[in-house]
Coordinates of C-alpha atoms in Angstrom, one line a residue:
M18 CA 107.2 104.4 111.7
F19 CA 103.7 105.8 111.3
K20 CA 102.4 108.3 113.9
G21 CA 99.1 109.3 112.1
V22 CA 99.9 113.0 112.4
G23 CA 100.6 115.7 110.0
N24 CA 100.8 114.9 106.3
E25 CA 102.0 111.3 106.7
D26 CA 100.7 109.0 104.0
P27 CA 99.2 105.7 105.1
N28 CA 99.5 104.3 101.6
Q29 CA 103.3 104.9 101.7
F30 CA 103.5 103.4 105.2
W31 CA 101.7 100.3 104.0
F32 CA 103.9 100.0 101.0
V33 CA 106.9 100.0 103.2
V34 CA 105.5 97.5 105.7
R35 CA 104.5 95.1 102.9
V36 CA 108.0 95.3 101.4
V37 CA 109.6 94.5 104.8
W38 CA 107.2 91.5 105.2
E39 CA 108.1 90.3 101.7
V40 CA 111.9 90.7 102.0
K41 CA 111.9 89.1 105.5
G42 CA 109.6 86.2 104.3
V43 CA 106.8 86.9 106.7
M44 CA 103.8 84.9 105.9
D45 CA 102.1 84.3 109.3
E46 CA 99.2 86.9 110.1
N47 CA 100.1 87.1 113.8
I48 CA 103.7 88.1 113.0
K49 CA 102.5 90.6 110.5
K50 CA 100.2 92.1 113.1
S51 CA 103.1 92.2 115.6
T52 CA 105.5 93.9 113.3
L53 CA 102.7 96.3 112.2
V54 CA 101.9 97.4 115.7
S55 CA 105.6 97.9 116.5
A56 CA 105.6 100.4 113.6
L57 CA 102.8 102.5 115.0
Q58 CA 103.3 105.4 117.4
D59 CA 101.4 108.2 119.0
H60 CA 97.9 108.8 117.5
A61 CA 98.1 105.8 115.2
L62 CA 99.0 103.5 118.0
T63 CA 96.3 104.8 120.3
W64 CA 93.8 104.4 117.4
Y65 CA 94.9 100.7 116.8
I66 CA 94.7 99.8 120.5
K67 CA 91.2 101.2 120.8
N68 CA 90.1 99.4 117.6
S69 CA 91.8 96.1 118.1
N70 CA 90.2 95.6 121.5
D71 CA 86.8 95.2 119.7
N72 CA 88.1 93.0 116.9
L73 CA 90.9 90.6 118.0
N74 CA 90.5 88.4 114.9
V75 CA 90.5 91.0 112.3
G76 CA 92.8 90.5 109.3
I77 CA 95.6 92.6 107.8
A78 CA 93.5 93.7 104.9
D79 CA 90.8 95.0 107.2
I80 CA 93.3 96.8 109.4
Q81 CA 94.7 98.5 106.2
A82 CA 91.4 99.6 105.0
A83 CA 90.4 101.1 108.5
L84 CA 93.8 102.7 109.0
N85 CA 93.7 104.2 105.5
K86 CA 90.1 105.5 106.1
E87 CA 91.1 107.0 109.4
F88 CA 94.3 108.7 108.4
S89 CA 93.9 109.5 104.7
E90 CA 93.6 113.2 103.9
P91 CA 91.0 114.6 101.4
K92 CA 92.3 114.2 97.8
S93 CA 90.9 117.7 96.9
E94 CA 93.9 119.5 98.6
T95 CA 96.5 117.5 96.7
Q96 CA 94.7 117.9 93.4
S97 CA 94.7 121.8 94.0
I98 CA 98.4 121.9 94.5
I99 CA 98.9 119.9 91.4
G100 CA 96.6 122.3 89.4
L101 CA 98.6 125.3 90.7
K102 CA 101.9 123.9 89.7
E103 CA 100.6 123.2 86.3
T104 CA 99.3 126.7 85.8
A105 CA 102.8 128.0 86.8
I106 CA 104.4 126.5 83.7
L107 CA 105.5 129.1 81.2
P108 CA 104.5 128.6 77.5
N109 CA 108.0 127.5 76.4
E110 CA 108.8 125.3 79.6
T111 CA 108.2 121.7 80.3
P112 CA 107.5 120.5 83.8
W113 CA 111.0 119.2 84.0
E114 CA 112.6 122.5 83.3
M115 CA 110.9 124.2 86.3
D116 CA 113.3 123.1 89.0

């Protein structure tokens, strides 16, 4: 399920959706759209309904690009957290010893 709120990662959502399609052998675009819509909730579902009314024939790749653009967070926050974790490593430690 993807709600489009908080720190949900749309790329991870798409990864899972595509794996499900592959495992189930789903090839038909319309079935893919149906299963996609059934996995959306809350803000993400509202966003999809608003946008799909304008473009009924839009493909899966276009939906993915639009959803990622709408729900992706800025990369700078993630990069800052990684930078802080790297500076917290003591001279004799490796990143694997920090836990």
